[in-house]
Coordinates of C-alpha atoms in Angstrom, one line a residue:
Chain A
X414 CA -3.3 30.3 15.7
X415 CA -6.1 28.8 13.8
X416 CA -6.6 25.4 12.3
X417 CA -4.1 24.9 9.0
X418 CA -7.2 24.2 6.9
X419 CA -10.0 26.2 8.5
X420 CA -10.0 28.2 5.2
X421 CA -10.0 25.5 3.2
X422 CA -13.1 23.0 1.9
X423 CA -13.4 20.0 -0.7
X424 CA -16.2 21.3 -3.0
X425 CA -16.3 19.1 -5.6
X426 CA -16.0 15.1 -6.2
X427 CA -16.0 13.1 -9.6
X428 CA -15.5 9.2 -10.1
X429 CA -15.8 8.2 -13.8
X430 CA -17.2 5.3 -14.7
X431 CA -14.8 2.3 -13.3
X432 CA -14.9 -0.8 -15.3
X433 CA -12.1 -3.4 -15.5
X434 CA -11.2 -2.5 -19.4
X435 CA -12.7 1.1 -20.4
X436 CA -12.9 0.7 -24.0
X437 CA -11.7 4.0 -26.2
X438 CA -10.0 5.6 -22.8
X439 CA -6.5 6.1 -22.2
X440 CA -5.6 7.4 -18.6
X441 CA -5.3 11.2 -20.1
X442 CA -8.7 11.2 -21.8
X443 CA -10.7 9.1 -18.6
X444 CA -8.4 11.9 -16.2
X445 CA -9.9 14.5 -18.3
X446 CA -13.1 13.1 -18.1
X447 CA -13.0 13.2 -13.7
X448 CA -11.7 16.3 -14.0
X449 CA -14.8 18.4 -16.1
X450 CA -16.6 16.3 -13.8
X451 CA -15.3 17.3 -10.1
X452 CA -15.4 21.1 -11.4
X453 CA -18.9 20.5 -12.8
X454 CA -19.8 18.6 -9.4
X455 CA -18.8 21.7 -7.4
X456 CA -20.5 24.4 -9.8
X457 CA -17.0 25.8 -11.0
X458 CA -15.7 26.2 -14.1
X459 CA -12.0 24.9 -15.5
X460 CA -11.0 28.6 -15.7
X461 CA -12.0 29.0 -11.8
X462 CA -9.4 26.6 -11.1
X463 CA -5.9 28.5 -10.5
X464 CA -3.8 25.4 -9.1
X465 CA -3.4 21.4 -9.9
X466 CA -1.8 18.3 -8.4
X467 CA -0.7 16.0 -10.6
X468 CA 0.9 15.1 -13.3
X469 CA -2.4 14.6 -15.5
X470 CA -3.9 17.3 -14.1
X471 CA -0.8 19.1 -15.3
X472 CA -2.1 18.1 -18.8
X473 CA -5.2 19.3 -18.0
X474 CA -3.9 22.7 -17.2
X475 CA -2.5 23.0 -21.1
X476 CA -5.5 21.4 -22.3
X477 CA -8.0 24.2 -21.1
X478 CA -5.2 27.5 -21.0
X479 CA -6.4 27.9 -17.5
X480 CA -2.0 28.5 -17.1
X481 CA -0.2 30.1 -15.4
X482 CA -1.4 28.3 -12.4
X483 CA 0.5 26.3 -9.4
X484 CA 1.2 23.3 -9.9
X485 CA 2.4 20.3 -7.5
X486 CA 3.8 17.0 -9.2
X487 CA 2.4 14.8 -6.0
X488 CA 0.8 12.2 -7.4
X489 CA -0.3 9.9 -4.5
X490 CA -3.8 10.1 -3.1
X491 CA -4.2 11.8 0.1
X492 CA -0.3 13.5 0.5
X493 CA -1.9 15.3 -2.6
X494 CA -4.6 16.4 -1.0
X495 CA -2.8 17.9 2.0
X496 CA -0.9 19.4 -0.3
X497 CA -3.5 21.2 -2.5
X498 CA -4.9 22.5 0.7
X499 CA -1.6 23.7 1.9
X500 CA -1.5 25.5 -1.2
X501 CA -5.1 27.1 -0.7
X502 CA -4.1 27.6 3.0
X503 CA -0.8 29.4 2.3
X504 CA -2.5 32.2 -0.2
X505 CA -0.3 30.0 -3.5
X506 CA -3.7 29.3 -5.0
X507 CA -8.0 29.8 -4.6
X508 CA -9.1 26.6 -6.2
X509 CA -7.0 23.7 -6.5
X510 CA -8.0 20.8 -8.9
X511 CA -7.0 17.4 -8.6
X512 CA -7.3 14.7 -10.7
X513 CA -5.9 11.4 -12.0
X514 CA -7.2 8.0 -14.2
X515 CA -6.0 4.9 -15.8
X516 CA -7.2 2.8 -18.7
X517 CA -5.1 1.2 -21.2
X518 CA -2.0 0.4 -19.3
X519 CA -2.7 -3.3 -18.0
X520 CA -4.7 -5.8 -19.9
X521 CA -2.9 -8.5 -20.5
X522 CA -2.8 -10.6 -17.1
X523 CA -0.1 -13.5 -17.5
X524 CA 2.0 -11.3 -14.8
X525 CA 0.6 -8.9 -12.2
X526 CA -0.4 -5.8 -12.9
X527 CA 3.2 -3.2 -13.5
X528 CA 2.5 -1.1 -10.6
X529 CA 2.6 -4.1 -8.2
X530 CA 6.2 -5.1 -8.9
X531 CA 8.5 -2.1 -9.4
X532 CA 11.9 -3.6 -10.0
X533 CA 14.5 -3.7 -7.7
X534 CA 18.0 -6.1 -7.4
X535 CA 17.2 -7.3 -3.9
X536 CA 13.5 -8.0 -4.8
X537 CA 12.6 -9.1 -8.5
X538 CA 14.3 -11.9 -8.2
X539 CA 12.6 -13.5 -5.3
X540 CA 9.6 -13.0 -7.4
X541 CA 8.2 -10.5 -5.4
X542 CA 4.8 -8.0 -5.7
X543 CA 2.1 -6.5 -3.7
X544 CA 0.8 -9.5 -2.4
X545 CA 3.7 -11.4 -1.4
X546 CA 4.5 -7.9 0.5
X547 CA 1.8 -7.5 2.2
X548 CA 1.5 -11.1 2.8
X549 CA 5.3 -10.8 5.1
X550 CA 3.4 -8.3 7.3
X551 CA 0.6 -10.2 7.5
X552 CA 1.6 -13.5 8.5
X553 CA 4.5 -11.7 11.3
X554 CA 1.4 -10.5 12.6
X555 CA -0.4 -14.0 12.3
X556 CA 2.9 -15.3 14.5
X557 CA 2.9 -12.8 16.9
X558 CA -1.0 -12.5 17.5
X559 CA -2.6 -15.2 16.5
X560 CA -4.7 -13.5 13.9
X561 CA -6.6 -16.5 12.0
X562 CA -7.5 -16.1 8.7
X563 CA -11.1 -16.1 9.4
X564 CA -11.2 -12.3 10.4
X565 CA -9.3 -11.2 7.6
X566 CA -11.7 -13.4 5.5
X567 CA -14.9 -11.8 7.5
X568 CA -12.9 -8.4 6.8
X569 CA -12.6 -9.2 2.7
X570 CA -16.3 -10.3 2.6
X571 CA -17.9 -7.5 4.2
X572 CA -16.0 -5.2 2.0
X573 CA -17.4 -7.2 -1.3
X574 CA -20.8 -7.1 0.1
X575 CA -20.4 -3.2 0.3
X576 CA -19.3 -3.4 -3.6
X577 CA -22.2 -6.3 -4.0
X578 CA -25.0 -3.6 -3.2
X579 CA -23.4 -0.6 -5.1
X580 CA -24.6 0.3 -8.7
X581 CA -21.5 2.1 -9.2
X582 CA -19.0 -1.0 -8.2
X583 CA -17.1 -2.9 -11.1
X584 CA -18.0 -6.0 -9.4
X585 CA -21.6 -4.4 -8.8
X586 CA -23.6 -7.5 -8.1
X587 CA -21.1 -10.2 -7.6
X588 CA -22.1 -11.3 -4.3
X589 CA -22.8 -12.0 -1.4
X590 CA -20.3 -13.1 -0.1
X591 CA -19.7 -15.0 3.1
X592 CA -16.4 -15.6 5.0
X593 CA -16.2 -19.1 3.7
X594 CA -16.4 -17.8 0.3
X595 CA -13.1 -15.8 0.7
X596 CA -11.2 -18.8 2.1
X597 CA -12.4 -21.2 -0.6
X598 CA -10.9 -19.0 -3.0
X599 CA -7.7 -19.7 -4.7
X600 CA -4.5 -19.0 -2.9
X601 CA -2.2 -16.1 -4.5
X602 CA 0.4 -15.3 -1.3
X603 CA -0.6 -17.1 1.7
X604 CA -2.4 -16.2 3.9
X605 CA -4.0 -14.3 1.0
X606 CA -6.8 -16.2 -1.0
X607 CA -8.1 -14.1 -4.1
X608 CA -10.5 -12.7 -2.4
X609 CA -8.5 -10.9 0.1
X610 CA -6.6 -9.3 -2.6
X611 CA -7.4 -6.1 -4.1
X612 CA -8.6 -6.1 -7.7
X613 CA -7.1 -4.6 -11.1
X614 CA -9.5 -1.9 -12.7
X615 CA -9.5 1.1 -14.6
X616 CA -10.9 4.6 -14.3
X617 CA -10.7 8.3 -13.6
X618 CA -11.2 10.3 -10.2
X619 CA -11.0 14.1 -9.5
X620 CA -12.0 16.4 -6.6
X621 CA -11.5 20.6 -6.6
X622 CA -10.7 22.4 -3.4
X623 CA -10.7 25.7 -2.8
X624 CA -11.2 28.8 -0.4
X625 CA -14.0 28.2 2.4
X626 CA -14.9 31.9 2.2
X627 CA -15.9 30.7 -1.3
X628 CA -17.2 27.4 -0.2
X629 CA -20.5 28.4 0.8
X630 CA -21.9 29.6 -2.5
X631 CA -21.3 26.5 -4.7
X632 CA -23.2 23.4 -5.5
X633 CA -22.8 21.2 -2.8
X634 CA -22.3 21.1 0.6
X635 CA -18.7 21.9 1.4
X636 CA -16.8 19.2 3.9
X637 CA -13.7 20.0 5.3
X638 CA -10.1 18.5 6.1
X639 CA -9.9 18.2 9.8
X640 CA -6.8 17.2 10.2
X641 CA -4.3 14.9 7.7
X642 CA -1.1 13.4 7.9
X643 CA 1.4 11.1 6.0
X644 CA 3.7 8.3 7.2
X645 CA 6.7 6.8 5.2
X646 CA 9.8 4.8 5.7
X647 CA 10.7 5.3 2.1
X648 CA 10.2 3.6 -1.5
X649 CA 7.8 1.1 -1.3
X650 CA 8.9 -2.6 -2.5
X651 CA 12.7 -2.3 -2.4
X652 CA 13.4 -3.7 1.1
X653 CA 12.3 -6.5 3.1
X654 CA 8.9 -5.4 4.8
X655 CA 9.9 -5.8 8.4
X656 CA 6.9 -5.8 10.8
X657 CA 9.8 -4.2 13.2
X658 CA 11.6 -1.9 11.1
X659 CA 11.9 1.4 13.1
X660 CA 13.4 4.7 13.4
X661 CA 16.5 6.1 14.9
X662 CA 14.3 8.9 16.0
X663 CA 11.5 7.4 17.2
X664 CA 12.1 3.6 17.6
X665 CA 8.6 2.6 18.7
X666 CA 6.8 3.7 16.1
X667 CA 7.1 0.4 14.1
X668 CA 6.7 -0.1 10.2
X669 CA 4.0 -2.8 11.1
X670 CA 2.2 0.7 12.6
X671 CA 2.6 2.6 9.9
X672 CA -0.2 5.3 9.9
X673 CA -0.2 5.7 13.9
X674 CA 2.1 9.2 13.7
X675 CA -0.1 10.1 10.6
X676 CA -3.4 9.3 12.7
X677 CA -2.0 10.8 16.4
X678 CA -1.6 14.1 14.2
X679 CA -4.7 14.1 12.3
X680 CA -7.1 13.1 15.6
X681 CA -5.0 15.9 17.5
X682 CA -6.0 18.6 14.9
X683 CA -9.3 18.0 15.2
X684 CA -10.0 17.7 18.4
X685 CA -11.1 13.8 18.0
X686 CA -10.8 10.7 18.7
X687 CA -11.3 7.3 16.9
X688 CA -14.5 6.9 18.6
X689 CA -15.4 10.2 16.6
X690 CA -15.2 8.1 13.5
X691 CA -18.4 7.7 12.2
X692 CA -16.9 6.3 8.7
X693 CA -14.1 4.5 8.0
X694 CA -12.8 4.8 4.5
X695 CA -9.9 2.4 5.2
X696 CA -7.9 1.7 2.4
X697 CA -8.3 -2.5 1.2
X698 CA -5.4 -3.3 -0.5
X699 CA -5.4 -6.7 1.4
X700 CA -7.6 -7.9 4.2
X701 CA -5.3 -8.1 7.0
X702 CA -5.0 -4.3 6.1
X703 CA -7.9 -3.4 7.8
X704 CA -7.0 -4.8 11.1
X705 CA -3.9 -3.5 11.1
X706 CA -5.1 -0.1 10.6
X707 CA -8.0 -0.8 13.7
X708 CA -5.1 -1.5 15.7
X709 CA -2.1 1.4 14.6
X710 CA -4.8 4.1 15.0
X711 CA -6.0 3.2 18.4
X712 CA -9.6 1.8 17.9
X713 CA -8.2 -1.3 19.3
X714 CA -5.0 -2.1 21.2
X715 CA -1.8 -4.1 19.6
X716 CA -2.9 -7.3 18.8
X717 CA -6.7 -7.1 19.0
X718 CA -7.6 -6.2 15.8
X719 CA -8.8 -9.5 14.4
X720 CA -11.5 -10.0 17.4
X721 CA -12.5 -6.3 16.8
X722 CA -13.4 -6.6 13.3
X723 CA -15.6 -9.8 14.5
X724 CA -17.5 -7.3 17.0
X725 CA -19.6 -6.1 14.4
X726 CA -18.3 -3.2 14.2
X727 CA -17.0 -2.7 10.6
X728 CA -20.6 -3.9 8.9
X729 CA -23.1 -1.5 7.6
X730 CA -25.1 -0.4 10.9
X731 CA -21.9 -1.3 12.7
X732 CA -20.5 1.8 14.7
X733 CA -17.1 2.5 12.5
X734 CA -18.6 0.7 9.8
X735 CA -15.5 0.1 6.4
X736 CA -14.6 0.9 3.1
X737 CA -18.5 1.8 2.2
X738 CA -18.5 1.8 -1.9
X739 CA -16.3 -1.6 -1.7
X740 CA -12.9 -0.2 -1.7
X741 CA -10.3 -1.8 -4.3
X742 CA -11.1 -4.9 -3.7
X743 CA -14.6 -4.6 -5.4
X744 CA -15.4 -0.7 -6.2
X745 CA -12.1 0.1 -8.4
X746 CA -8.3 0.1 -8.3
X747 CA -7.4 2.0 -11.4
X748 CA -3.9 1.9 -11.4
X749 CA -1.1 3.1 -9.5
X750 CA -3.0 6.1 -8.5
X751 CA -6.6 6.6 -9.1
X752 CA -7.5 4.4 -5.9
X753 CA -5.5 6.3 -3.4
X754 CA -7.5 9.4 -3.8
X755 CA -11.0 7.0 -3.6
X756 CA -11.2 6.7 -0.2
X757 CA -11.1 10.5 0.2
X758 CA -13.9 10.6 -2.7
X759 CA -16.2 8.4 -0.7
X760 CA -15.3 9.9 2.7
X761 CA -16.5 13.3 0.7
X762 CA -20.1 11.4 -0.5
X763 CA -20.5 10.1 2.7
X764 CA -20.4 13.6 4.7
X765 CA -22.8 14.9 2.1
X766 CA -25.3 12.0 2.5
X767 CA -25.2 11.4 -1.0
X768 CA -23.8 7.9 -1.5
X769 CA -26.3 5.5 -4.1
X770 CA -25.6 2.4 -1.4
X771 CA -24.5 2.3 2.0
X772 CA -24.9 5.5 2.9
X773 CA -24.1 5.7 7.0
X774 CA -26.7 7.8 8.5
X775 CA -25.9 11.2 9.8
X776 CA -22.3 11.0 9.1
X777 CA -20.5 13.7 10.7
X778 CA -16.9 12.9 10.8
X779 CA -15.0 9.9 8.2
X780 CA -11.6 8.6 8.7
X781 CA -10.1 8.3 5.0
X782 CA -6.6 6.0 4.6
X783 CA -4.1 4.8 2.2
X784 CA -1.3 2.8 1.2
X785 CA -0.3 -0.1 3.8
X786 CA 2.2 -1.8 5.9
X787 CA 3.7 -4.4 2.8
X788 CA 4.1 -0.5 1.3
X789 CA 5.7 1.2 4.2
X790 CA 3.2 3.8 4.1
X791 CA -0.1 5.3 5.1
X792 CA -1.5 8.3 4.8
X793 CA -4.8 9.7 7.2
X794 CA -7.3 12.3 6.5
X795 CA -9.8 13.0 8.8
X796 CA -12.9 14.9 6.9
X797 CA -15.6 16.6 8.5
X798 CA -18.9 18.6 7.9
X799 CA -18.1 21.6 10.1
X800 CA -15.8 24.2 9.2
X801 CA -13.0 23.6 12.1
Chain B
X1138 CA 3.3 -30.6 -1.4
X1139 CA 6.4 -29.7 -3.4
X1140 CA 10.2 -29.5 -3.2
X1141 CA 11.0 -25.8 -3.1
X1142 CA 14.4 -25.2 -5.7
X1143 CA 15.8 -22.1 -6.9
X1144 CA 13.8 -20.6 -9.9
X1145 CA 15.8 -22.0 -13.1
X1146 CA 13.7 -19.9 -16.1
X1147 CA 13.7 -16.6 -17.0
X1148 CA 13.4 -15.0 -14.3
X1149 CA 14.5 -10.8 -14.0
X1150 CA 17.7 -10.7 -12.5
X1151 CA 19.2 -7.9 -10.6
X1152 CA 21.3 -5.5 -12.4
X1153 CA 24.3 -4.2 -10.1
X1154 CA 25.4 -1.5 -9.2
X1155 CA 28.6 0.7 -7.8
X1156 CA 26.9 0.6 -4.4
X1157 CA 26.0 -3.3 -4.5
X1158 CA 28.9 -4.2 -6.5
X1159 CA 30.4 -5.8 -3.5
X1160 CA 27.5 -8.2 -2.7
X1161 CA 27.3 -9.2 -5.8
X1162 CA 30.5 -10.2 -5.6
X1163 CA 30.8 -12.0 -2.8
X1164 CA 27.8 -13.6 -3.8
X1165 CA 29.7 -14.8 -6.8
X1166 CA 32.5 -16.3 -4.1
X1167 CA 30.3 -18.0 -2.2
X1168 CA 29.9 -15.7 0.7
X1169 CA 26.7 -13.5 1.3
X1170 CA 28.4 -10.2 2.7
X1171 CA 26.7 -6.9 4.4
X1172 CA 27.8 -3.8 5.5
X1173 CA 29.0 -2.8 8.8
X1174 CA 29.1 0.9 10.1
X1175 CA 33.1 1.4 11.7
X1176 CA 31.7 4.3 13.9
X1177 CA 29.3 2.7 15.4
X1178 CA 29.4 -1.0 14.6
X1179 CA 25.3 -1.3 13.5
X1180 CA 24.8 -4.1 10.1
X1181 CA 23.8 -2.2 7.4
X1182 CA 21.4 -3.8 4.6
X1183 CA 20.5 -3.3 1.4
X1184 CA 24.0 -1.7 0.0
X1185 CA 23.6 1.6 1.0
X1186 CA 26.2 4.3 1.7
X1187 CA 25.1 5.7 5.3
X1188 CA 25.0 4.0 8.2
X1189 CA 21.2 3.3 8.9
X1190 CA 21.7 3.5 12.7
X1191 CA 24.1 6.8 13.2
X1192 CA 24.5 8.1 9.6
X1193 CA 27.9 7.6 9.5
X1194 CA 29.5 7.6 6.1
X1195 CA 32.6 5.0 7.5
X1196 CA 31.3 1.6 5.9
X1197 CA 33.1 -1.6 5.4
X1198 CA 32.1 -4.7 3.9
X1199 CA 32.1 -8.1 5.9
X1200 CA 31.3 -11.6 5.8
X1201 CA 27.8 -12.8 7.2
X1202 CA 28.1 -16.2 8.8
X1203 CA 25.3 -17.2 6.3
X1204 CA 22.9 -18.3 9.2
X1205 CA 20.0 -17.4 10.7
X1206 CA 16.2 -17.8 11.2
X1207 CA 13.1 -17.2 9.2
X1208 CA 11.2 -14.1 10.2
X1209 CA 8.3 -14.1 8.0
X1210 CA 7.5 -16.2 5.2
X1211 CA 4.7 -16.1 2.5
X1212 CA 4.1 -18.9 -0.2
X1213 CA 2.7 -17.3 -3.4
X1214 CA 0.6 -19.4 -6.2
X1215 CA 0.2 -17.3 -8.3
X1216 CA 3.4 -16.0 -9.9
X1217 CA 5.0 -12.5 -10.1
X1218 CA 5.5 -13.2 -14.2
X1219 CA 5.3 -17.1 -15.8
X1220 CA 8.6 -17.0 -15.6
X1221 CA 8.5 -18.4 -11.7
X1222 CA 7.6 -21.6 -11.0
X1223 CA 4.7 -22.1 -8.4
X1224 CA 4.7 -22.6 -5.5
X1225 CA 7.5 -20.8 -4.3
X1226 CA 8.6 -19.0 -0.7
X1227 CA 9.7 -15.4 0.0
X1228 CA 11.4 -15.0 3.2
X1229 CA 12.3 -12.7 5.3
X1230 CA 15.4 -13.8 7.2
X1231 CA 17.1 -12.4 10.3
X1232 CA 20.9 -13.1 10.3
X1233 CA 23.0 -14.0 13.6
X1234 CA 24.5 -10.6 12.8
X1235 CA 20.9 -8.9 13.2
X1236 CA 20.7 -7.8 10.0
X1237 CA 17.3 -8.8 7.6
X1238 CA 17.3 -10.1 3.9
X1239 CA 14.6 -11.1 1.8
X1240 CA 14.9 -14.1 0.3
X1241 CA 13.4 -17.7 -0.7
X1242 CA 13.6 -20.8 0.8
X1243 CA 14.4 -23.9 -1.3
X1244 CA 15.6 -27.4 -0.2
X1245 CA 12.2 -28.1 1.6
X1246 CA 8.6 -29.1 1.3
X1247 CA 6.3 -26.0 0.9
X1248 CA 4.2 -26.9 3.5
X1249 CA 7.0 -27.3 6.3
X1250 CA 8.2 -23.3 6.3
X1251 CA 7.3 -21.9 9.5
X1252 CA 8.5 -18.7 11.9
X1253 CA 11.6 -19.3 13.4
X1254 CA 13.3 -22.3 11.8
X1255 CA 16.3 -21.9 11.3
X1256 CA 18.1 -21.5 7.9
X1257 CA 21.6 -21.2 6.1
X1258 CA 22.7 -19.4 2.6
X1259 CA 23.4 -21.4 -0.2
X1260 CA 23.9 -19.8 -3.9
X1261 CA 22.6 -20.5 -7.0
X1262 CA 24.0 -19.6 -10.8
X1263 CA 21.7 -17.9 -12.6
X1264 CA 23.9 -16.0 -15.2
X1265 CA 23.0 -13.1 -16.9
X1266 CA 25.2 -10.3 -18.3
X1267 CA 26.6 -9.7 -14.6
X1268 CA 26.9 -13.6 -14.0
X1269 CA 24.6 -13.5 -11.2
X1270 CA 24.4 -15.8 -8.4
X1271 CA 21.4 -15.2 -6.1
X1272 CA 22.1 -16.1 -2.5
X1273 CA 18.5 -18.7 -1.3
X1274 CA 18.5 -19.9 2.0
X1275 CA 18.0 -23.8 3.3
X1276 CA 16.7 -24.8 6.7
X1277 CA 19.6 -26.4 9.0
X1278 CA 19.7 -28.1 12.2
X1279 CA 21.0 -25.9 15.2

């Protein structure tokens, strides 16, 4: 048997403009806006697209009477990718379109932002959100490790510097920023200073899939899913995040490794191995996230990731060098969604060579990531330039 | 440096259900209960109505001792909603009956929580439609 996705390619790859308010947009219209613009990005038209994921992009099939069409409700970043593949894969549809946005929904800051703190009985109380989440995870590994604060500082800056240098970044310019700078910042959830913390945006993101047969005669360069795979212990924020929650089926694979089933799968599907990676769009929804994910994907062993992102490798020039367009914490987090399908969107750039900053050179293979320990999830996809 | 207390303002409350009636209720007795599986014997938490170590659908409710030690701990400045007073101190505490509950701590300085002290339940009114009282826990000697 083949590879699941060898007939499969991403073809086309649309951010919108990210800014933190987006005047005039709601989430429908800025979703709209990414998803004319992935289509347009691969050469397509809307009425070449015969499949959508998501619950916008279900709009978007009314809007242009491309129906009847599949359709999959999954909303969440790379899970919907797989998916749409699997769809293209399976002979359910040619061309899949995916595409989410947010604008309008958060701009008034006295709390955090809705999607941070979903409420619960055994967790609103305690006055809990995504940082105070993450923050439990972090700090077990802190205890355990002896993971100083100074690598997940050195982790935070080298991100924002990425964002610093990229045109397209809402906090474009803000920089540089050194280490020091991320732990003079105000506290939020200890060990998290502000700069460690993912920001609040909003914006629109698309990308179109579609047959690799077809692939070949578009716009762009196609690039192609590798290999893929999700890992979840279940809803996100509703129970305490135990660095040592585990399974009854597989009890070593921890929650505080969350993404090393998803990552085992994905590097055995494609034949590769972290050293492979020559890109790592890690998702940033917190510093210590990036360590975490160095160590539950094998780049590093248990323990080591804070002295491995020291090692120069995660900085531009750096072999496996991180979150290249300056992730959520300085490129965009547009809502509950938009951001989980950005690292996949950059991955994308990054295989073509196109990218306005950072651009690694010669990419040939990038590691794309989301969600996070505090979250109980991660999802991997590994993208590559050759049809596997 | 502050003296951690339970959150007196406005705060969201939880809203109980069939499943969590129980705790809630013990809660309201003074006595911070979980869920034990009679198959298998494995603590059970948050309310739930399978066993989360054999899937057994044989659970009863018992009485936690009320102590145990702090797991992890995180001490957030900037607050959830205004409604929380800053600084304040989610825990995560494992029980003598090896079950874990997210929490805060209270009856301490901020600055002294650390991995492994030990703690003990205490309850706190907070009202509501469903007269709430939210279990917090204190550090205690051994």
């Amino acid at each position: 048997m083949g590879h699941p996705f060898r007939d499969v390619a991403i073809v086309g790859v649309f951010n919108t403009k990210q800014a933190r308010v987006l005047e005039g947009y709601d989430s429908q219209s800025i979703a709209l806006e990414a998803a004319l613009g992935a289509i347009a990005d691969a050469g397509l038209e809307p009425r070449d697209v015969d499949g959508v994921v998501g619950g916008i992009a279900s709009n978007f099939l009314y809007q242009s009477r491309i129906g009847p069409a599949w359709r999959s409700m999954s909303p969440l970043g790379i899970p919907a990718v797989i998916e749409g593949a699997m769809a293209i894969a399976c002979g359910l549809a040619n061309t899949v379109l995916i595409a989410t946005g947010e604008a309008g929904s958060y701009r008034q800051h006295a709390s955090t932002a809705p999607w941070t703190r979903p409420t619960n009985e055994f967790v609103a109380a305690y006055g809990m959100f995504t940082a105070a989440e993450f923050a439990l995870m972090a700090r077990r590994h802190m205890h355990m490790y002896g993971t100083t604060p100074e690598s997940m500082a050195h982790v935070a800056a080298t991100i924002r510097n990425n964002g610093h240098v990229n045109p397209q970044a809402v906090y474009s310019g803000r920089g540089p920023f050194t280490a020091d700078d991320v732990l003079n910042s105000r506290m939020v959830a200890d060990p998290f200073h502000l700069l460690d913390c993912a920001m609040t945006s909003e914006g629109g993101t698309a990308l179109v899939l579609t047959h690799a047969d077809r692939a070949g005669d578009l716009a762009k360069a196609p690039v192609h899913l590798l290999g893929g795979g999700t890992d979840h212990y279940g809803p996100s924020y509703q129970h305490p995040p135990v660095w040592d929650l585990g399974g009854v089926r597989r009890p070593d694979l921890i929650a505080g490794h969350v993404g090393r089933r998803a990552a085992e799968e994905a590097f055995a599907s494609a034949g590769l191995g972290p050293s492979d990676v020559d890109v790592c769009e890690f998702y940033d929804p917190f510093s210590f996230e990036l360590i975490r994910q160095f160590e539950a994907y094998g780049f590093c062993a248990e323990g080591e990731g804070g002295d491995y992102v020291m090692s120069g490798v995660i900085e531009p020039g750096g072999r496996h060098p991180i979150t290249t367009d300056g992730g959520t914490m300085s490129f965009s987090h547009g809502g509950a969604s938009v951001q989980l399908f950005q690292r996949v969107i950059r991955g994308v750039q990054q295989l073509r060579g196109e990218c306005v900053s950072s651009q690694v050179a010669n990419a040939e293979v990038a590691m794309c990531t989301g969600g996070g320990a505090g979250a109980l999830f991660t999802d991997v996809l590994l993208l590559g330039k050759d049809r596997p | 440096m502050s003296l951690l207390i339970p959150q007196a303002g406005d705060i969201p409350l939880p809203d109980p259900g069939p499943i969590s009636a129980p705790y809630w209720q013990g809660c309201r007795e003074g006595v911070l209960r979980y869920q034990r599986c009679l198959d298998c014997g494995a603590p059970t938490h948050t309310p739930a109505l399978m066993c989360a170590a054999c899937a057994s659908m044989s659970l009863e409710w018992v009485d936690s001792s009320g102590r145990g030690e702090i797991y992890s701990w995180t001490r957030v400045w900037r607050p959830v909603t205004p409604a929380f007073i800053t600084p304040y101190v989610p825990i995560i505490v494992t029980l003598e009956e090896g079950w874990s509950i997210l929490s805060n701590l209270v009856g301490c300085e901020d600055d002294s929580v650390a991995i492994g002290q030990l703690v003990e339940v205490e309850f706190h009114h907070s009202g509501g439609p469903d007269d709430i009282w939210l279990p917090y826990f204190h550090p205690r000697s051994p």
